[in-house]
CSV table of C-alpha atoms in Angstrom, one decimal:
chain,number,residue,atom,x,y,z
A,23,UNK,CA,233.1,134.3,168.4
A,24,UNK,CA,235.9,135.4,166.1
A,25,UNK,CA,235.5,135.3,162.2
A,26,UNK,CA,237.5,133.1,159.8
A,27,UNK,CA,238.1,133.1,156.3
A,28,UNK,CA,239.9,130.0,154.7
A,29,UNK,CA,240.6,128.6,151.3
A,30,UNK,CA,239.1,125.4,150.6
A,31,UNK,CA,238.1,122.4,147.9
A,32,UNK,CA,234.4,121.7,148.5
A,33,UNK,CA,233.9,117.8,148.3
A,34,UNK,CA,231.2,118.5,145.5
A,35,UNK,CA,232.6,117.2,142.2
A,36,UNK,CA,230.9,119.1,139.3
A,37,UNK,CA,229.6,116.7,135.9
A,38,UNK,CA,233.6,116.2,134.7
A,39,UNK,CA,234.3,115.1,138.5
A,40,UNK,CA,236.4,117.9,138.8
A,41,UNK,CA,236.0,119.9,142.8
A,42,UNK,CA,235.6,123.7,143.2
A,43,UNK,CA,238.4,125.9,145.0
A,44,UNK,CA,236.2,128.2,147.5
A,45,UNK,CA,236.9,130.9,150.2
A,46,UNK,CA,234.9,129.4,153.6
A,47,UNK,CA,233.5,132.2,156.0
A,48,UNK,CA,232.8,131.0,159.3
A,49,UNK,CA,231.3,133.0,162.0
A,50,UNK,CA,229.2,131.8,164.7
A,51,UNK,CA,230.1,128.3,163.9
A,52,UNK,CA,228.0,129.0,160.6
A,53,UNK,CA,229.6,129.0,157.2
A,54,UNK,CA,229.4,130.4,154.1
A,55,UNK,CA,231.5,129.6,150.5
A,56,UNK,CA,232.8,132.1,147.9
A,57,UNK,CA,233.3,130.4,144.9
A,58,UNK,CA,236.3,131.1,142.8
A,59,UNK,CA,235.0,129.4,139.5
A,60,UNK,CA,238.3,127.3,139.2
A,61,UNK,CA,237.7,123.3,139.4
A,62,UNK,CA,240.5,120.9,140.1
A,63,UNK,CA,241.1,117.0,140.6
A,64,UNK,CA,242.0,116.2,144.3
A,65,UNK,CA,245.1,114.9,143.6
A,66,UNK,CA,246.2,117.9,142.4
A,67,UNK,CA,245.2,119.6,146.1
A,68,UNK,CA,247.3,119.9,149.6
A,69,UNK,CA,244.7,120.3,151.9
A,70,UNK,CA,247.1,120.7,155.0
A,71,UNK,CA,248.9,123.8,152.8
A,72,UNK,CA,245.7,124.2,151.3
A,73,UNK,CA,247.2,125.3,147.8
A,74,UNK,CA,247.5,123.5,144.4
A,75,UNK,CA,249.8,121.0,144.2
A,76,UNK,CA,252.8,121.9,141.7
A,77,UNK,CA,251.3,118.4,140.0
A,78,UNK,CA,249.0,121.3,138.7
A,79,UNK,CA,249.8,122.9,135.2
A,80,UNK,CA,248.5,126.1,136.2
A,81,UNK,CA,249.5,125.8,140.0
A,82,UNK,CA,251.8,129.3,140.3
A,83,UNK,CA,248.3,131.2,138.7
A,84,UNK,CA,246.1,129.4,141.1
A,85,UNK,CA,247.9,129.6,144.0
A,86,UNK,CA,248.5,133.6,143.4
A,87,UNK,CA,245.0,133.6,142.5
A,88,UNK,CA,244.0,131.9,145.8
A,89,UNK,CA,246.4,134.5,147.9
A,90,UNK,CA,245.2,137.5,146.3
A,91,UNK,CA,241.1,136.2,147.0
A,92,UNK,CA,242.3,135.7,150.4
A,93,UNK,CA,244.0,138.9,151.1
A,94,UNK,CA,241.4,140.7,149.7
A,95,UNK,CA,238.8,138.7,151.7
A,96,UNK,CA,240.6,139.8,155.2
A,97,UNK,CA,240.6,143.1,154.4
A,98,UNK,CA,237.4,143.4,154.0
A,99,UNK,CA,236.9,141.2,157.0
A,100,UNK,CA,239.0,143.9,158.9
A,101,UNK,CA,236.7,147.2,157.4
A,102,UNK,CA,233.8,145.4,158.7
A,103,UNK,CA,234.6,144.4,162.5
A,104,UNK,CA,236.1,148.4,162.5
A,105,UNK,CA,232.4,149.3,161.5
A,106,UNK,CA,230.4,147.0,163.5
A,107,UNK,CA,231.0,144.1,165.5
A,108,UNK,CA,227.6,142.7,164.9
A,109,UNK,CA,228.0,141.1,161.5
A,110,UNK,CA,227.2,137.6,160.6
A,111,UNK,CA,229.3,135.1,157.4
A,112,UNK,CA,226.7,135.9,155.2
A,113,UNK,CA,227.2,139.9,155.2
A,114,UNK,CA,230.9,139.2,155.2
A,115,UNK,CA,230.4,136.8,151.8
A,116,UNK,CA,228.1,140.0,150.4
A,117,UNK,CA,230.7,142.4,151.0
A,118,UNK,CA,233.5,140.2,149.6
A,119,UNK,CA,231.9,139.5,146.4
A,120,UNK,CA,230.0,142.6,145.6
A,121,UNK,CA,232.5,145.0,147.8
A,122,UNK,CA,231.1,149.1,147.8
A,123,UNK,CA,234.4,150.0,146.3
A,124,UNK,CA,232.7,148.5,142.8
A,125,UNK,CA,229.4,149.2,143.1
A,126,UNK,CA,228.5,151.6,139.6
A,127,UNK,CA,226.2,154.8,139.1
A,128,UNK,CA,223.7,152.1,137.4
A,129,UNK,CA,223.3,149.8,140.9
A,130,UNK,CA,223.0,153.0,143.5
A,131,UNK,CA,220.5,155.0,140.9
A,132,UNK,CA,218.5,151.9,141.0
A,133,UNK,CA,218.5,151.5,144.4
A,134,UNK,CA,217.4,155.4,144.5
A,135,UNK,CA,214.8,154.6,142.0
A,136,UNK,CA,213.1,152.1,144.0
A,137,UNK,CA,213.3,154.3,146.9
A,138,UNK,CA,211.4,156.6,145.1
A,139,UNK,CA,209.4,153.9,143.7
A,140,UNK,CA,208.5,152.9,147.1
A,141,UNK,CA,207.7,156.1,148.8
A,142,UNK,CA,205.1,156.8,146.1
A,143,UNK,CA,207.3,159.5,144.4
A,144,UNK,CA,206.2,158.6,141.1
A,145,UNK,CA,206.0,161.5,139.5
A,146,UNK,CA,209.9,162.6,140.6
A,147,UNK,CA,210.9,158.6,140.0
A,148,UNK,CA,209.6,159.2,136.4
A,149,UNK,CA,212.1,162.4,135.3
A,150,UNK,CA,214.9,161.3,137.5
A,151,UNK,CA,215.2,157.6,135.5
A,152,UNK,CA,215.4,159.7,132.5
A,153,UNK,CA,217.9,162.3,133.2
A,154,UNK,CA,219.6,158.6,134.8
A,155,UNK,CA,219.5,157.0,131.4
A,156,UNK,CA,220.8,160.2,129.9
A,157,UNK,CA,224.1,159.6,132.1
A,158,UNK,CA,224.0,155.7,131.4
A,159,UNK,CA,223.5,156.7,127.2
A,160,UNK,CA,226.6,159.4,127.5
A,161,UNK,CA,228.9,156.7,129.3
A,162,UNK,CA,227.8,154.2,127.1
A,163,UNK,CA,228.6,151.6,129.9
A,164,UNK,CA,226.3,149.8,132.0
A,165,UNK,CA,229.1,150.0,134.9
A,166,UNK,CA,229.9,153.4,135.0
A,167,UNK,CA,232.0,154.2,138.1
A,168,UNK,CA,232.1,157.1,140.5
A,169,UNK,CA,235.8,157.5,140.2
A,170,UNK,CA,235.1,158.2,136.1
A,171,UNK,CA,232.2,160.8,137.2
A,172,UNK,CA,234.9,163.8,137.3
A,173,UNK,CA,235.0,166.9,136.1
A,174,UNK,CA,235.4,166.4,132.5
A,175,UNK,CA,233.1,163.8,132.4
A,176,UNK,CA,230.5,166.5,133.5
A,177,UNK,CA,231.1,169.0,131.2
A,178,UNK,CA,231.0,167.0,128.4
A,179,UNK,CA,227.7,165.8,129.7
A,180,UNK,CA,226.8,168.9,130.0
A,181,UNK,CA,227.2,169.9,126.5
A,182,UNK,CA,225.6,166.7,125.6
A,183,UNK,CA,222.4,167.3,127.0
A,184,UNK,CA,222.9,170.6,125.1
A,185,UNK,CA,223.3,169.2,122.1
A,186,UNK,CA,222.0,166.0,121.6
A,187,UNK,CA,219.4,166.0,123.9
A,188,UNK,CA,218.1,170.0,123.0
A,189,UNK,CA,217.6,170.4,126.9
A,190,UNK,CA,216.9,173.6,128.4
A,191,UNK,CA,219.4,174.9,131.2
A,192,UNK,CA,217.2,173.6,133.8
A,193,UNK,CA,216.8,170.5,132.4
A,194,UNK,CA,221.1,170.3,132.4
A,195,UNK,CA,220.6,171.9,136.2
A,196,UNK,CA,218.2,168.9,137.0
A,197,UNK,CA,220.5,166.4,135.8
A,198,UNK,CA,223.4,167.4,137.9
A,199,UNK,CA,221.4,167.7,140.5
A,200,UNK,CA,220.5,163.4,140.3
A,201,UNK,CA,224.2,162.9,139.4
A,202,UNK,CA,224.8,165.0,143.0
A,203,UNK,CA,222.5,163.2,144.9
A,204,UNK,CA,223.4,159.9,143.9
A,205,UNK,CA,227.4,160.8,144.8
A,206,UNK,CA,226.4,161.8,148.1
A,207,UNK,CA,225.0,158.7,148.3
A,208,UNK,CA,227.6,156.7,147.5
A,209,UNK,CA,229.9,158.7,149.2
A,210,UNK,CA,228.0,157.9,152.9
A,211,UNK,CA,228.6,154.4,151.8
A,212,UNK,CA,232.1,154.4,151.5
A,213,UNK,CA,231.8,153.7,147.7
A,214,UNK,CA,233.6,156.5,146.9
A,215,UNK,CA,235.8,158.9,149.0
A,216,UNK,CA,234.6,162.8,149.3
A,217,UNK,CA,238.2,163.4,147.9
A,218,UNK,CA,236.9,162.6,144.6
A,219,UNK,CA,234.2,164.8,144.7
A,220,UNK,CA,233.0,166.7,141.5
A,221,UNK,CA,230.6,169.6,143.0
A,222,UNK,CA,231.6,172.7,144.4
A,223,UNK,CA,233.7,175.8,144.4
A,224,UNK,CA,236.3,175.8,141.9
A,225,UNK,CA,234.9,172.6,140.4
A,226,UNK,CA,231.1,172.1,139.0
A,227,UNK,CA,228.8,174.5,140.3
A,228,UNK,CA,225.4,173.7,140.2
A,229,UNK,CA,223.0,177.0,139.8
A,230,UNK,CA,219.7,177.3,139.2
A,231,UNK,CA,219.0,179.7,136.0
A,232,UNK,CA,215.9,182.8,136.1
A,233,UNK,CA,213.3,182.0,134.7
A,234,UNK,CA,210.2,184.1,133.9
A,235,UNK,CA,207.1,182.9,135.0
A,236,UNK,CA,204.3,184.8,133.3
A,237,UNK,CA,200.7,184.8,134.2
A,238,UNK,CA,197.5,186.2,133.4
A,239,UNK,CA,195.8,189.6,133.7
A,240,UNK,CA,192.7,190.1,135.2
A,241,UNK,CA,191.3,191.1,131.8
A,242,UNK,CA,192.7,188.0,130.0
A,243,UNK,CA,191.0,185.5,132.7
A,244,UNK,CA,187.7,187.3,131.9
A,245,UNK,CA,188.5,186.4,128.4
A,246,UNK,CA,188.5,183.4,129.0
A,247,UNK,CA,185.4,183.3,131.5
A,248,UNK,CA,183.1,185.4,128.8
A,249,UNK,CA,184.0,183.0,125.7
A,250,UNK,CA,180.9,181.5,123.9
A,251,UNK,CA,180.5,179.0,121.0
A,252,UNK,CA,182.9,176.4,122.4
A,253,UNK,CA,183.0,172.7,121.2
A,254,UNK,CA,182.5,170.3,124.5
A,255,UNK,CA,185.9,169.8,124.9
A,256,UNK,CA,187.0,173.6,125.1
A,257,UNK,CA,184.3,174.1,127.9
A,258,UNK,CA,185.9,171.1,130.0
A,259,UNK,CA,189.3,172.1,129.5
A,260,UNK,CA,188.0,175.9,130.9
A,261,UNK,CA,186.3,174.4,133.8
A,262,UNK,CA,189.2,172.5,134.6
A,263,UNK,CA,191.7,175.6,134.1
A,264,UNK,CA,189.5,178.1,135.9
A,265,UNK,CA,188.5,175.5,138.7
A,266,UNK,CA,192.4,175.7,139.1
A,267,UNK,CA,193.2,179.3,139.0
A,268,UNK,CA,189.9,179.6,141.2
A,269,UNK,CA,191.6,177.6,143.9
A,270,UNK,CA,194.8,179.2,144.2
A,271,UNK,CA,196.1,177.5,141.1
A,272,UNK,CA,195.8,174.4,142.5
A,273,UNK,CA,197.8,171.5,141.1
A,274,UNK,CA,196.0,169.4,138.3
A,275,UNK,CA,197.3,166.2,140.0
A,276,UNK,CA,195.1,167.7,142.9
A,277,UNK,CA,192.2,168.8,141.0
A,278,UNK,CA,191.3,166.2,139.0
A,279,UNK,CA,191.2,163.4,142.7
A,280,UNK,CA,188.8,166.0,144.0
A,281,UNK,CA,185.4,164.4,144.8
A,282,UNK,CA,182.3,165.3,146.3
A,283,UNK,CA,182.7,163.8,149.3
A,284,UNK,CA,185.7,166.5,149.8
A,285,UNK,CA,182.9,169.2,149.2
A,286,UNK,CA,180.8,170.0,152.1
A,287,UNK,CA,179.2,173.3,154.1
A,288,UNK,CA,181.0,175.6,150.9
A,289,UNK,CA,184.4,174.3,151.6
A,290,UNK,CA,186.9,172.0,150.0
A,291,UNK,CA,188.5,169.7,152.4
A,292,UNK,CA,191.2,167.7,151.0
A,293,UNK,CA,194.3,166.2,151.2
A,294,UNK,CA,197.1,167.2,148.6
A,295,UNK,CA,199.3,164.7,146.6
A,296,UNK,CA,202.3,166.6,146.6
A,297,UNK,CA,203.2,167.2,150.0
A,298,UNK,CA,200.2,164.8,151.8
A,299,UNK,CA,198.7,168.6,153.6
A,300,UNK,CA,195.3,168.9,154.5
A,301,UNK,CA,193.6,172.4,153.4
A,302,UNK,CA,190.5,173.7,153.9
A,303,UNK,CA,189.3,176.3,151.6
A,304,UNK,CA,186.1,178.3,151.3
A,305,UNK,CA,185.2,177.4,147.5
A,306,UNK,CA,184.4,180.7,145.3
A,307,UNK,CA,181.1,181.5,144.1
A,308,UNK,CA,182.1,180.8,140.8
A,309,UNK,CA,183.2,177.6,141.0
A,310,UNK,CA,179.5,176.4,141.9
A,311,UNK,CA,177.9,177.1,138.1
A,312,UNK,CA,181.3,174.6,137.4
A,313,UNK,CA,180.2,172.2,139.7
A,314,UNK,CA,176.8,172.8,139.0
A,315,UNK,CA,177.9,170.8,134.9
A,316,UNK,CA,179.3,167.8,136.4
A,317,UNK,CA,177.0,167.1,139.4
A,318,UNK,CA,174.3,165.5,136.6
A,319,UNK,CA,176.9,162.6,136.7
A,320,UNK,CA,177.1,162.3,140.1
A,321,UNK,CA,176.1,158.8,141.4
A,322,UNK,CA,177.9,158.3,144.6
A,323,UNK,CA,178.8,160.6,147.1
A,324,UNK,CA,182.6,159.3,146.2
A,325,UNK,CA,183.1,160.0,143.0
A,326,UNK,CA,185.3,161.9,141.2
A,327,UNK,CA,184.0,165.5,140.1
A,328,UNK,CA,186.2,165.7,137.2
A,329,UNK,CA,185.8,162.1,135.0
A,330,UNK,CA,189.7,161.9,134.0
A,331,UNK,CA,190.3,159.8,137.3
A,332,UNK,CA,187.1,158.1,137.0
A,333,UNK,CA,188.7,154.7,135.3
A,334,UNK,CA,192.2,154.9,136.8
A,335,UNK,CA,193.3,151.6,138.7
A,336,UNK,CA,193.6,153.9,141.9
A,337,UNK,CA,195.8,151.0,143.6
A,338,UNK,CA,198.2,151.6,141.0
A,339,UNK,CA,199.8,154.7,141.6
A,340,UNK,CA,201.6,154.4,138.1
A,341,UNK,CA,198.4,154.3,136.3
A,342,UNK,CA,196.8,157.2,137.9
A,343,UNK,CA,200.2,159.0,137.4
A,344,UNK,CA,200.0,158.2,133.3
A,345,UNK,CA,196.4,159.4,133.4
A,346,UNK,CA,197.2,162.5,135.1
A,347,UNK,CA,199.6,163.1,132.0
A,348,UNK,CA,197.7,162.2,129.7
A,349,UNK,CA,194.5,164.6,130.6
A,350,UNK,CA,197.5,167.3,131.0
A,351,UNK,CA,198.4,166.7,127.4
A,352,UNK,CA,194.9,166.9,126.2
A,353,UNK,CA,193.9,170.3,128.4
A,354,UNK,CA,197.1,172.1,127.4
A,355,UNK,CA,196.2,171.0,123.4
A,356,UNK,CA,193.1,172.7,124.1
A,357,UNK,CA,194.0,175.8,126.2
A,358,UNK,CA,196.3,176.3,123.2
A,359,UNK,CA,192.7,177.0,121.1
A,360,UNK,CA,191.5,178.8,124.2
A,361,UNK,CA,194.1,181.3,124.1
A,362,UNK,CA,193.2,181.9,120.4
A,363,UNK,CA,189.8,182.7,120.9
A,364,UNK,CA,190.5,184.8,123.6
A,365,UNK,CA,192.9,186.7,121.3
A,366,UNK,CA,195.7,186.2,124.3
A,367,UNK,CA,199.1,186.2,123.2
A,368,UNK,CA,200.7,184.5,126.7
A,369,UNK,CA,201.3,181.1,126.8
A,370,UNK,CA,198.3,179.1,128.6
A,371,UNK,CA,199.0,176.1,130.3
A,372,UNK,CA,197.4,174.2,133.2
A,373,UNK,CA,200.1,175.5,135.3
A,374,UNK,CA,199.8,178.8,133.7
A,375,UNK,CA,196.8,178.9,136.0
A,376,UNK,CA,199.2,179.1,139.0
A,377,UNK,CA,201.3,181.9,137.6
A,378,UNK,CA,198.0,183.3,136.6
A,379,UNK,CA,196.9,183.5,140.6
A,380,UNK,CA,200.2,185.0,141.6
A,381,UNK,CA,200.2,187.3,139.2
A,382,UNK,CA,197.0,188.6,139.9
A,383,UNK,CA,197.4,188.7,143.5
A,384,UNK,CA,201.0,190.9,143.1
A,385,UNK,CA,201.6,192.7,146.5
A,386,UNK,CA,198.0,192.6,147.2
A,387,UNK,CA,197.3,189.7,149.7
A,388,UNK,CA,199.9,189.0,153.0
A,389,UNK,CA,202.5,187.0,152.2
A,390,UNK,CA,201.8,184.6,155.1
A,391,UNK,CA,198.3,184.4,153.2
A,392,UNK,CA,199.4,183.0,150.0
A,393,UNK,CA,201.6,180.9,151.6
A,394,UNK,CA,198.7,179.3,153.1
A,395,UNK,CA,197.0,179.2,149.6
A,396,UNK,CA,200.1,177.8,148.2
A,397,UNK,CA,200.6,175.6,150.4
A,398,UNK,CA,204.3,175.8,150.6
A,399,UNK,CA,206.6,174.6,153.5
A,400,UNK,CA,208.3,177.4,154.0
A,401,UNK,CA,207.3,181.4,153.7
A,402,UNK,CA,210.9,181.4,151.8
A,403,UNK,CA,209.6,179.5,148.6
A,404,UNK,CA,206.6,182.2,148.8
A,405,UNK,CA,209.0,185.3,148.7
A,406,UNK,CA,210.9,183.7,146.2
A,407,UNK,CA,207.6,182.8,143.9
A,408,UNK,CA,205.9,185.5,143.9
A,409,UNK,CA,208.9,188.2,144.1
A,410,UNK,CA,208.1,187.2,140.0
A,411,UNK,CA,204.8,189.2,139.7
A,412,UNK,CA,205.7,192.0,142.1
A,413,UNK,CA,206.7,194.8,140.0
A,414,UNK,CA,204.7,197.7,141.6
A,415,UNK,CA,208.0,199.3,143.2
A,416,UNK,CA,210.3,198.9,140.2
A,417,UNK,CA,207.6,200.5,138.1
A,418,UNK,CA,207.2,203.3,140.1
A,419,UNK,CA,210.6,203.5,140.6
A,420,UNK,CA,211.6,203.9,136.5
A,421,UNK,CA,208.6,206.3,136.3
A,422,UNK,CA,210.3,208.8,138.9
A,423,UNK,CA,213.0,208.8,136.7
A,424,UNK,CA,212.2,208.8,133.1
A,425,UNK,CA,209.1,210.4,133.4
A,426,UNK,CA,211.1,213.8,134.6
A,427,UNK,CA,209.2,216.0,132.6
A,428,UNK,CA,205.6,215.7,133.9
């Protein structure tokens, strides 16, 4: 059945007695009503012309008022039925009143928020509705549209972060890189046309600065390993780290949901949080005098080896995420005091421990190995990772030609 869209006075008089002027969408023999906030008496109303009586003061606005809601109404109606035949009066009223063409940057990052949100993305949901505020601070409007995301708009951004915010480059990088995402989105839903788009050659270009990722020496992990006279804390915050770099530099979100159910016949069995992979690793024979401290607190096979997870609401995946931060905060306070005592002038970080393994394992192991251990997707992101502690070749390389006199 074909759709209609008419102008109409509903016969429901508001407190002065006064009727409301409405668009009626009909389709399916069901109907719908867009209100256009304008209340008049029935006397001043034609309904076979259905327009405002010249009796009206304001007739001439309200009737060009009524012909523009109207016009804009069919068109809509027209996009629609091009799209998909299938559509019913109350996804016609939607469109009308909240068309795509005026849906802001605020609305579609929400929606991409709770996406997130829903997925159990948390830790990504968390950075990305911060580099979105930084967008919604800069506009300083709540209704920022795509058509004003240009640009100029960018660059300016750009230099705000900079600036005002003190980010890094790859903090700027990240932020473009939501601001992208959420124009492609709005793009696939007709919000905005590709015409408009900001990204690209010859316009904003979106690349990813070098960055130097630095790990440990075999030396400086002994160190660490060998140093006595800690307080309680230190000598968690080493297990922790080395129980880590032990594993391949596993992930702290990872290490501290390990329990000891997941250890069994020498191996860790467990399921990762980043990427929902299941590995299976023979554990090291130093990681046993680790486990070996924490078993004494052991009461069920279930529990947590580490205690940092032990009173997180675990069906709240935003408390265990603001636990897992907070215990990351505390262990890189203390590896900071670690480092000191070890008399190691590198930066040591929880995810130092990462670098540390890569950096350690150079050119030594297969590359299809550590991809493995990484647990990466793809072999590419292992080139590309640890192409940062191979240096064998360029070394020998320089010595061939400075060291000419030997």
């Amino acid at each position: 059945m074909a759709s209609s869209i008419k102008i109409t006075l509903r016969n429901k008089p508001n407190k002065d007695g006064l009727f409301p002027i409405a668009i009626r969408i009909t389709k399916n023999r069901k109907s719908t009503f867009i209100y256009t906030g304008h209340y008049i008496d029935k006397k001043h109303w034609d309904s076979k012309k259905t327009n405002v009586r010249k009796s009206h003061p304001n007739s001439v606005r309200l009737n060009n008022l009524i012909a523009s809601k109207l016009a804009e109404a069919h068109k809509t109606l027209i996009d629609l039925q091009a799209n998909d035949n299938v559509i019913s009066s109350k996804q016609i009223k939607n469109q009308i009143s909240n068309p795509l063409s005026s849906k802001s940057f605020n609305e579609i990052a929400k929606a991409y928020i709770e996406e997130l949100k829903t997925n159990n993305k948390l830790t990504r949901m968390a950075s990305d509705q911060v580099r979105i505020n930084h967008v919604i601070e800069f506009s300083k409007s709540n209704d920022l549209q795509f058509r004003e995301i240009d640009e100029e708009f960018l660059r300016r951004f750009m230099s705000f972060l900079k600036v005002k915010k003190s980010n890094s480059q790859r903090s700027i990088v990240n932020a473009l890189v939501v601001i992208r995402t959420l124009y492609n989105r709005a793009i696939k839903m007709g919000v905005i046309e590709r015409k408009f788009y900001p990204f690209g050659r010859d316009k904003i270009q979106i690349k990813y600065p070098e960055t130097e990722k630095i790990g440990l020496s075999a030396r400086e992990v002994e160190a660490i390993e060998m140093l006595t006279d800690l307080t309680t804390q230190e000598q968690h915050t080493r297990n922790v780290w080395l129980f880590s770099f032990y594993l391949a530099g596993m992930r702290v979100a990872d290490v501290l949901k390990i329990r000891w159910s997941d250890v069994h016949d020498e191996r860790l069995h467990y399921r990762m949080n980043k990427n929902e992979k299941i590995l299976s690793l023979k554990l090291p024979k130093k990681i046993f005098p680790i486990l070996a401290v924490y078993e004494v607190d052991k009461k069920r096979p279930h529990d947590f080896i580490f205690p940092e997870m032990k009173k997180a609401d675990l069906k709240n995946l935003q408390d265990v995420l603001a636990k897992t931060k907070t215990a990351t905060k505390k262990f890189n306070k203390y590896l900071v005091r670690l480092a000191e005592k070890a008399e190691i002038n590198k930066k040591l970080t929880m995810h130092i421990a990462r670098h540390t393994f890569g950096n350690i394992s150079g050119d030594n192991i297969p590359i299809q190995t550590l991809q493995r251990l990484y647990r990466h997707s793809s072999i590419t992101t292992t080139i590309n990772y640890q192409a940062n502690f191979i240096h064998k070749d360029f070394d020998e390389a320089l010595d061939k030609v400075v060291n000419f006199g030997n």
